mmCIF file with all atom_site columns, C-alpha atoms in Angstrom:
data_model
loop_
_atom_site.group_PDB
_atom_site.id
_atom_site.type_symbol
_atom_site.label_atom_id
_atom_site.label_alt_id
_atom_site.label_comp_id
_atom_site.label_asym_id
_atom_site.label_entity_id
_atom_site.label_seq_id
_atom_site.pdbx_PDB_ins_code
_atom_site.Cartn_x
_atom_site.Cartn_y
_atom_site.Cartn_z
_atom_site.occupancy
_atom_site.B_iso_or_equiv
_atom_site.pdbx_formal_charge
_atom_site.auth_seq_id
_atom_site.auth_comp_id
_atom_site.auth_asym_id
_atom_site.auth_atom_id
_atom_site.pdbx_PDB_model_num
ATOM 1   C CA . UNK E 1 1   ? 0.000   0.000  0.000   1.00 0.00 ? 650 UNK E CA 1
ATOM 2   C CA . UNK E 1 2   ? 2.758   2.460  0.890   1.00 0.00 ? 651 UNK E CA 1
ATOM 3   C CA . UNK E 1 3   ? 4.473   1.677  -2.416  1.00 0.00 ? 652 UNK E CA 1
ATOM 4   C CA . UNK E 1 4   ? 1.260   2.392  -4.338  1.00 0.00 ? 653 UNK E CA 1
ATOM 5   C CA . UNK E 1 5   ? 0.836   5.691  -2.533  1.00 0.00 ? 654 UNK E CA 1
ATOM 6   C CA . UNK E 1 6   ? 4.440   6.749  -3.182  1.00 0.00 ? 655 UNK E CA 1
ATOM 7   C CA . UNK E 1 7   ? 4.170   5.924  -6.891  1.00 0.00 ? 656 UNK E CA 1
ATOM 8   C CA . UNK E 1 8   ? 0.900   7.829  -7.225  1.00 0.00 ? 657 UNK E CA 1
ATOM 9   C CA . UNK E 1 9   ? 2.375   10.831 -5.397  1.00 0.00 ? 658 UNK E CA 1
ATOM 10  C CA . UNK E 1 10  ? 5.390   10.828 -7.700  1.00 0.00 ? 659 UNK E CA 1
ATOM 11  C CA . UNK E 1 11  ? 3.540   10.201 -10.971 1.00 0.00 ? 660 UNK E CA 1
ATOM 12  C CA . UNK E 1 12  ? 0.160   11.880 -10.445 1.00 0.00 ? 661 UNK E CA 1
ATOM 13  C CA . UNK E 1 13  ? 1.005   14.466 -7.803  1.00 0.00 ? 662 UNK E CA 1
ATOM 14  C CA . UNK E 1 14  ? -0.018  15.073 -4.192  1.00 0.00 ? 663 UNK E CA 1
ATOM 15  C CA . UNK E 1 15  ? -3.454  16.479 -4.995  1.00 0.00 ? 664 UNK E CA 1
ATOM 16  C CA . UNK E 1 16  ? -4.649  13.999 -7.643  1.00 0.00 ? 665 UNK E CA 1
ATOM 17  C CA . UNK E 1 17  ? -7.863  12.177 -6.631  1.00 0.00 ? 666 UNK E CA 1
ATOM 18  C CA . UNK E 1 18  ? -6.226  8.768  -7.172  1.00 0.00 ? 667 UNK E CA 1
ATOM 19  C CA . UNK E 1 19  ? -3.352  9.741  -4.871  1.00 0.00 ? 668 UNK E CA 1
ATOM 20  C CA . UNK E 1 20  ? -5.800  10.835 -2.181  1.00 0.00 ? 669 UNK E CA 1
ATOM 21  C CA . UNK E 1 21  ? -7.756  7.580  -2.600  1.00 0.00 ? 670 UNK E CA 1
ATOM 22  C CA . UNK E 1 22  ? -4.525  5.598  -2.177  1.00 0.00 ? 671 UNK E CA 1
ATOM 23  C CA . UNK E 1 23  ? -3.802  7.617  0.963   1.00 0.00 ? 672 UNK E CA 1
ATOM 24  C CA . UNK E 1 24  ? -7.278  6.845  2.293   1.00 0.00 ? 673 UNK E CA 1
ATOM 25  C CA . UNK E 1 25  ? -6.835  3.140  1.579   1.00 0.00 ? 674 UNK E CA 1
ATOM 26  C CA . UNK E 1 26  ? -3.483  3.077  3.361   1.00 0.00 ? 675 UNK E CA 1
ATOM 27  C CA . UNK E 1 27  ? -4.991  4.906  6.337   1.00 0.00 ? 676 UNK E CA 1
ATOM 28  C CA . UNK E 1 28  ? -7.758  2.285  6.560   1.00 0.00 ? 677 UNK E CA 1
ATOM 29  C CA . UNK E 1 29  ? -5.182  -0.506 6.441   1.00 0.00 ? 678 UNK E CA 1
ATOM 30  C CA . UNK E 1 30  ? -3.157  1.167  9.188   1.00 0.00 ? 679 UNK E CA 1
ATOM 31  C CA . UNK E 1 31  ? -6.337  1.415  11.259  1.00 0.00 ? 680 UNK E CA 1
ATOM 32  C CA . UNK E 1 32  ? -7.029  -2.290 10.702  1.00 0.00 ? 681 UNK E CA 1
ATOM 33  C CA . UNK E 1 33  ? -3.463  -3.021 11.848  1.00 0.00 ? 682 UNK E CA 1
ATOM 34  C CA . UNK E 1 34  ? -4.103  -1.095 15.068  1.00 0.00 ? 683 UNK E CA 1
ATOM 35  C CA . UNK E 1 35  ? -1.757  1.759  14.113  1.00 0.00 ? 684 UNK E CA 1
ATOM 36  C CA . UNK E 1 36  ? -4.367  4.283  15.154  1.00 0.00 ? 685 UNK E CA 1
ATOM 37  C CA . UNK E 1 37  ? -2.195  7.379  15.558  1.00 0.00 ? 686 UNK E CA 1
ATOM 38  C CA . UNK E 1 38  ? -0.652  6.980  12.114  1.00 0.00 ? 687 UNK E CA 1
ATOM 39  C CA . UNK E 1 39  ? -4.047  6.176  10.605  1.00 0.00 ? 688 UNK E CA 1
ATOM 40  C CA . UNK E 1 40  ? -5.717  9.200  12.215  1.00 0.00 ? 689 UNK E CA 1
ATOM 41  C CA . UNK E 1 41  ? -2.971  11.551 11.036  1.00 0.00 ? 690 UNK E CA 1
ATOM 42  C CA . UNK E 1 42  ? -3.298  10.294 7.477   1.00 0.00 ? 691 UNK E CA 1
ATOM 43  C CA . UNK E 1 43  ? -7.110  10.425 7.619   1.00 0.00 ? 692 UNK E CA 1
ATOM 44  C CA . UNK E 1 44  ? -6.915  14.056 8.781   1.00 0.00 ? 693 UNK E CA 1
ATOM 45  C CA . UNK E 1 45  ? -4.749  14.834 5.767   1.00 0.00 ? 694 UNK E CA 1
ATOM 46  C CA . UNK E 1 46  ? -7.199  13.041 3.448   1.00 0.00 ? 695 UNK E CA 1
ATOM 47  C CA . UNK E 1 47  ? -10.111 15.003 4.934   1.00 0.00 ? 696 UNK E CA 1
ATOM 48  C CA . UNK E 1 48  ? -8.286  18.325 4.588   1.00 0.00 ? 697 UNK E CA 1
ATOM 49  C CA . UNK E 1 49  ? -7.413  17.651 0.942   1.00 0.00 ? 698 UNK E CA 1
ATOM 50  C CA . UNK E 1 50  ? -10.930 16.478 0.084   1.00 0.00 ? 699 UNK E CA 1
ATOM 51  C CA . UNK E 1 51  ? -12.487 19.516 1.761   1.00 0.00 ? 700 UNK E CA 1
ATOM 52  C CA . UNK E 1 52  ? -10.195 21.836 -0.163  1.00 0.00 ? 701 UNK E CA 1
ATOM 53  C CA . UNK E 1 53  ? -10.375 20.082 -3.538  1.00 0.00 ? 702 UNK E CA 1
ATOM 54  C CA . UNK E 1 54  ? -13.898 18.630 -3.612  1.00 0.00 ? 703 UNK E CA 1
ATOM 55  C CA . UNK E 1 55  ? -15.746 20.894 -1.200  1.00 0.00 ? 704 UNK E CA 1
ATOM 56  C CA . UNK E 1 56  ? -17.400 20.425 2.186   1.00 0.00 ? 705 UNK E CA 1
ATOM 57  C CA . UNK E 1 57  ? -20.448 18.535 0.949   1.00 0.00 ? 706 UNK E CA 1
ATOM 58  C CA . UNK E 1 58  ? -18.976 16.155 -1.626  1.00 0.00 ? 707 UNK E CA 1
ATOM 59  C CA . UNK E 1 59  ? -19.763 12.499 -0.798  1.00 0.00 ? 708 UNK E CA 1
ATOM 60  C CA . UNK E 1 60  ? -16.046 11.613 -0.699  1.00 0.00 ? 709 UNK E CA 1
ATOM 61  C CA . UNK E 1 61  ? -15.407 14.441 1.777   1.00 0.00 ? 710 UNK E CA 1
ATOM 62  C CA . UNK E 1 62  ? -18.225 13.237 4.018   1.00 0.00 ? 711 UNK E CA 1
ATOM 63  C CA . UNK E 1 63  ? -16.928 9.659  3.811   1.00 0.00 ? 712 UNK E CA 1
ATOM 64  C CA . UNK E 1 64  ? -13.458 10.882 4.795   1.00 0.00 ? 713 UNK E CA 1
ATOM 65  C CA . UNK E 1 65  ? -15.006 12.650 7.791   1.00 0.00 ? 714 UNK E CA 1
ATOM 66  C CA . UNK E 1 66  ? -16.835 9.453  8.742   1.00 0.00 ? 715 UNK E CA 1
ATOM 67  C CA . UNK E 1 67  ? -13.624 7.409  8.512   1.00 0.00 ? 716 UNK E CA 1
ATOM 68  C CA . UNK E 1 68  ? -11.723 9.871  10.681  1.00 0.00 ? 717 UNK E CA 1
ATOM 69  C CA . UNK E 1 69  ? -14.549 9.972  13.229  1.00 0.00 ? 718 UNK E CA 1
ATOM 70  C CA . UNK E 1 70  ? -14.513 6.168  13.511  1.00 0.00 ? 719 UNK E CA 1
ATOM 71  C CA . UNK E 1 71  ? -10.756 6.155  14.017  1.00 0.00 ? 720 UNK E CA 1
ATOM 72  C CA . UNK E 1 72  ? -11.017 8.862  16.674  1.00 0.00 ? 721 UNK E CA 1
ATOM 73  C CA . UNK E 1 73  ? -13.581 6.656  18.408  1.00 0.00 ? 722 UNK E CA 1
ATOM 74  C CA . UNK E 1 74  ? -11.172 3.724  18.242  1.00 0.00 ? 723 UNK E CA 1
ATOM 75  C CA . UNK E 1 75  ? -8.547  5.955  19.857  1.00 0.00 ? 724 UNK E CA 1
ATOM 76  C CA . UNK E 1 76  ? -10.956 6.664  22.719  1.00 0.00 ? 725 UNK E CA 1
ATOM 77  C CA . UNK E 1 77  ? -11.447 10.303 21.663  1.00 0.00 ? 726 UNK E CA 1
ATOM 78  C CA . UNK E 1 78  ? -15.182 9.877  22.019  1.00 0.00 ? 727 UNK E CA 1
ATOM 79  C CA . UNK E 1 79  ? -16.217 13.525 22.325  1.00 0.00 ? 728 UNK E CA 1
ATOM 80  C CA . UNK E 1 80  ? -14.339 14.490 19.165  1.00 0.00 ? 729 UNK E CA 1
ATOM 81  C CA . UNK E 1 81  ? -15.637 11.393 17.374  1.00 0.00 ? 730 UNK E CA 1
ATOM 82  C CA . UNK E 1 82  ? -19.245 12.081 18.399  1.00 0.00 ? 731 UNK E CA 1
ATOM 83  C CA . UNK E 1 83  ? -19.076 15.709 17.274  1.00 0.00 ? 732 UNK E CA 1
ATOM 84  C CA . UNK E 1 84  ? -17.733 14.666 13.882  1.00 0.00 ? 733 UNK E CA 1
ATOM 85  C CA . UNK E 1 85  ? -20.301 11.868 13.551  1.00 0.00 ? 734 UNK E CA 1
ATOM 86  C CA . UNK E 1 86  ? -23.094 14.355 14.300  1.00 0.00 ? 735 UNK E CA 1
ATOM 87  C CA . UNK E 1 87  ? -21.790 16.532 11.477  1.00 0.00 ? 736 UNK E CA 1
ATOM 88  C CA . UNK E 1 88  ? -21.675 13.522 9.128   1.00 0.00 ? 737 UNK E CA 1
ATOM 89  C CA . UNK E 1 89  ? -25.244 12.609 10.062  1.00 0.00 ? 738 UNK E CA 1
ATOM 90  C CA . UNK E 1 90  ? -26.480 16.181 9.580   1.00 0.00 ? 739 UNK E CA 1
ATOM 91  C CA . UNK E 1 91  ? -24.884 16.429 6.138   1.00 0.00 ? 740 UNK E CA 1
ATOM 92  C CA . UNK E 1 92  ? -26.158 13.036 5.027   1.00 0.00 ? 741 UNK E CA 1
ATOM 93  C CA . UNK E 1 93  ? -29.683 13.836 6.217   1.00 0.00 ? 742 UNK E CA 1
ATOM 94  C CA . UNK E 1 94  ? -29.662 17.136 4.360   1.00 0.00 ? 743 UNK E CA 1
ATOM 95  C CA . UNK E 1 95  ? -27.977 15.907 1.163   1.00 0.00 ? 744 UNK E CA 1
ATOM 96  C CA . UNK E 1 96  ? -29.200 12.312 0.861   1.00 0.00 ? 745 UNK E CA 1
ATOM 97  C CA . UNK E 1 97  ? -32.431 12.408 2.827   1.00 0.00 ? 746 UNK E CA 1
ATOM 98  C CA . UNK E 1 98  ? -33.623 10.890 6.077   1.00 0.00 ? 747 UNK E CA 1
ATOM 99  C CA . UNK E 1 99  ? -34.050 7.364  4.779   1.00 0.00 ? 748 UNK E CA 1
ATOM 100 C CA . UNK E 1 100 ? -30.998 6.863  2.564   1.00 0.00 ? 749 UNK E CA 1
ATOM 101 C CA . UNK E 1 101 ? -28.920 3.823  3.625   1.00 0.00 ? 750 UNK E CA 1
ATOM 102 C CA . UNK E 1 102 ? -25.820 6.011  4.138   1.00 0.00 ? 751 UNK E CA 1
ATOM 103 C CA . UNK E 1 103 ? -27.832 8.290  6.434   1.00 0.00 ? 752 UNK E CA 1
ATOM 104 C CA . UNK E 1 104 ? -29.041 5.301  8.439   1.00 0.00 ? 753 UNK E CA 1
ATOM 105 C CA . UNK E 1 105 ? -25.467 4.008  8.665   1.00 0.00 ? 754 UNK E CA 1
ATOM 106 C CA . UNK E 1 106 ? -24.299 7.402  9.961   1.00 0.00 ? 755 UNK E CA 1
ATOM 107 C CA . UNK E 1 107 ? -27.071 7.314  12.563  1.00 0.00 ? 756 UNK E CA 1
ATOM 108 C CA . UNK E 1 108 ? -25.979 3.832  13.647  1.00 0.00 ? 757 UNK E CA 1
ATOM 109 C CA . UNK E 1 109 ? -22.342 4.966  13.946  1.00 0.00 ? 758 UNK E CA 1
ATOM 110 C CA . UNK E 1 110 ? -23.337 7.924  16.099  1.00 0.00 ? 759 UNK E CA 1
ATOM 111 C CA . UNK E 1 111 ? -25.570 5.743  18.269  1.00 0.00 ? 760 UNK E CA 1
ATOM 112 C CA . UNK E 1 112 ? -22.666 3.359  18.900  1.00 0.00 ? 761 UNK E CA 1
ATOM 113 C CA . UNK E 1 113 ? -20.416 6.247  19.910  1.00 0.00 ? 762 UNK E CA 1
ATOM 114 C CA . UNK E 1 114 ? -23.088 7.660  22.209  1.00 0.00 ? 763 UNK E CA 1
ATOM 115 C CA . UNK E 1 115 ? -23.292 4.210  23.815  1.00 0.00 ? 764 UNK E CA 1
ATOM 116 C CA . UNK E 1 116 ? -19.511 4.185  24.260  1.00 0.00 ? 765 UNK E CA 1
ATOM 117 C CA . UNK E 1 117 ? -19.775 7.611  25.914  1.00 0.00 ? 766 UNK E CA 1
ATOM 118 C CA . UNK E 1 118 ? -22.267 6.188  28.394  1.00 0.00 ? 767 UNK E CA 1
ATOM 119 C CA . UNK E 1 119 ? -25.184 8.171  26.966  1.00 0.00 ? 768 UNK E CA 1
ATOM 120 C CA . UNK E 1 120 ? -27.303 5.059  27.014  1.00 0.00 ? 769 UNK E CA 1
ATOM 121 C CA . UNK E 1 121 ? -30.790 6.571  26.786  1.00 0.00 ? 770 UNK E CA 1
ATOM 122 C CA . UNK E 1 122 ? -29.866 8.715  23.779  1.00 0.00 ? 771 UNK E CA 1
ATOM 123 C CA . UNK E 1 123 ? -28.023 5.782  22.168  1.00 0.00 ? 772 UNK E CA 1
ATOM 124 C CA . UNK E 1 124 ? -30.945 3.391  22.705  1.00 0.00 ? 773 UNK E CA 1
ATOM 125 C CA . UNK E 1 125 ? -33.459 5.826  21.219  1.00 0.00 ? 774 UNK E CA 1
ATOM 126 C CA . UNK E 1 126 ? -31.276 6.331  18.164  1.00 0.00 ? 775 UNK E CA 1
ATOM 127 C CA . UNK E 1 127 ? -30.620 2.606  17.753  1.00 0.00 ? 776 UNK E CA 1
ATOM 128 C CA . UNK E 1 128 ? -34.353 1.947  17.922  1.00 0.00 ? 777 UNK E CA 1
ATOM 129 C CA . UNK E 1 129 ? -34.892 4.497  15.159  1.00 0.00 ? 778 UNK E CA 1
ATOM 130 C CA . UNK E 1 130 ? -32.125 2.853  13.086  1.00 0.00 ? 779 UNK E CA 1
ATOM 131 C CA . UNK E 1 131 ? -33.738 -0.552 13.484  1.00 0.00 ? 780 UNK E CA 1
ATOM 132 C CA . UNK E 1 132 ? -37.188 0.752  12.539  1.00 0.00 ? 781 UNK E CA 1
ATOM 133 C CA . UNK E 1 133 ? -35.818 2.472  9.417   1.00 0.00 ? 782 UNK E CA 1
ATOM 134 C CA . UNK E 1 134 ? -33.810 -0.573 8.384   1.00 0.00 ? 783 UNK E CA 1
ATOM 135 C CA . UNK E 1 135 ? -36.824 -2.823 8.727   1.00 0.00 ? 784 UNK E CA 1
ATOM 136 C CA . UNK E 1 136 ? -39.059 -0.455 6.783   1.00 0.00 ? 785 UNK E CA 1
ATOM 137 C CA . UNK E 1 137 ? -36.635 0.638  4.058   1.00 0.00 ? 786 UNK E CA 1
ATOM 138 C CA . UNK E 1 138 ? -34.382 -2.350 3.620   1.00 0.00 ? 787 UNK E CA 1
ATOM 139 C CA . UNK E 1 139 ? -37.017 -4.952 4.324   1.00 0.00 ? 788 UNK E CA 1
ATOM 140 C CA . UNK E 1 140 ? -35.277 -6.559 7.262   1.00 0.00 ? 789 UNK E CA 1
ATOM 141 C CA . UNK E 1 141 ? -37.561 -8.657 9.446   1.00 0.00 ? 790 UNK E CA 1
#
């Protein structure tokens, strides 16, 4: 993965979408390996580049924000993670609609973080809403 990223940086440049995608993929791999600090730093860079190049409301920018928020949660930075997940949820609700699968996923992610923060009543209410939407929209029984 690092080799792919280095080649894309050299050939395509630091700001090319394919280079940023390679950076995002490497960051996810680092996260999976438990290298959370390195992953978070790279995810922050991906988010900054996507915000600047694609804009604040581009789907790839919102996905980068979601990935960083999840990694922050894994690092135990629950307040920062929850704030970012709330922003992801707000954007997805506004852009995609209340019942889009990505919006429901964002709601589920936030509910899990609220649970981890010990905000059990708020988490349970949100998880119940997620389950109801999934059953209704996705046909889960």
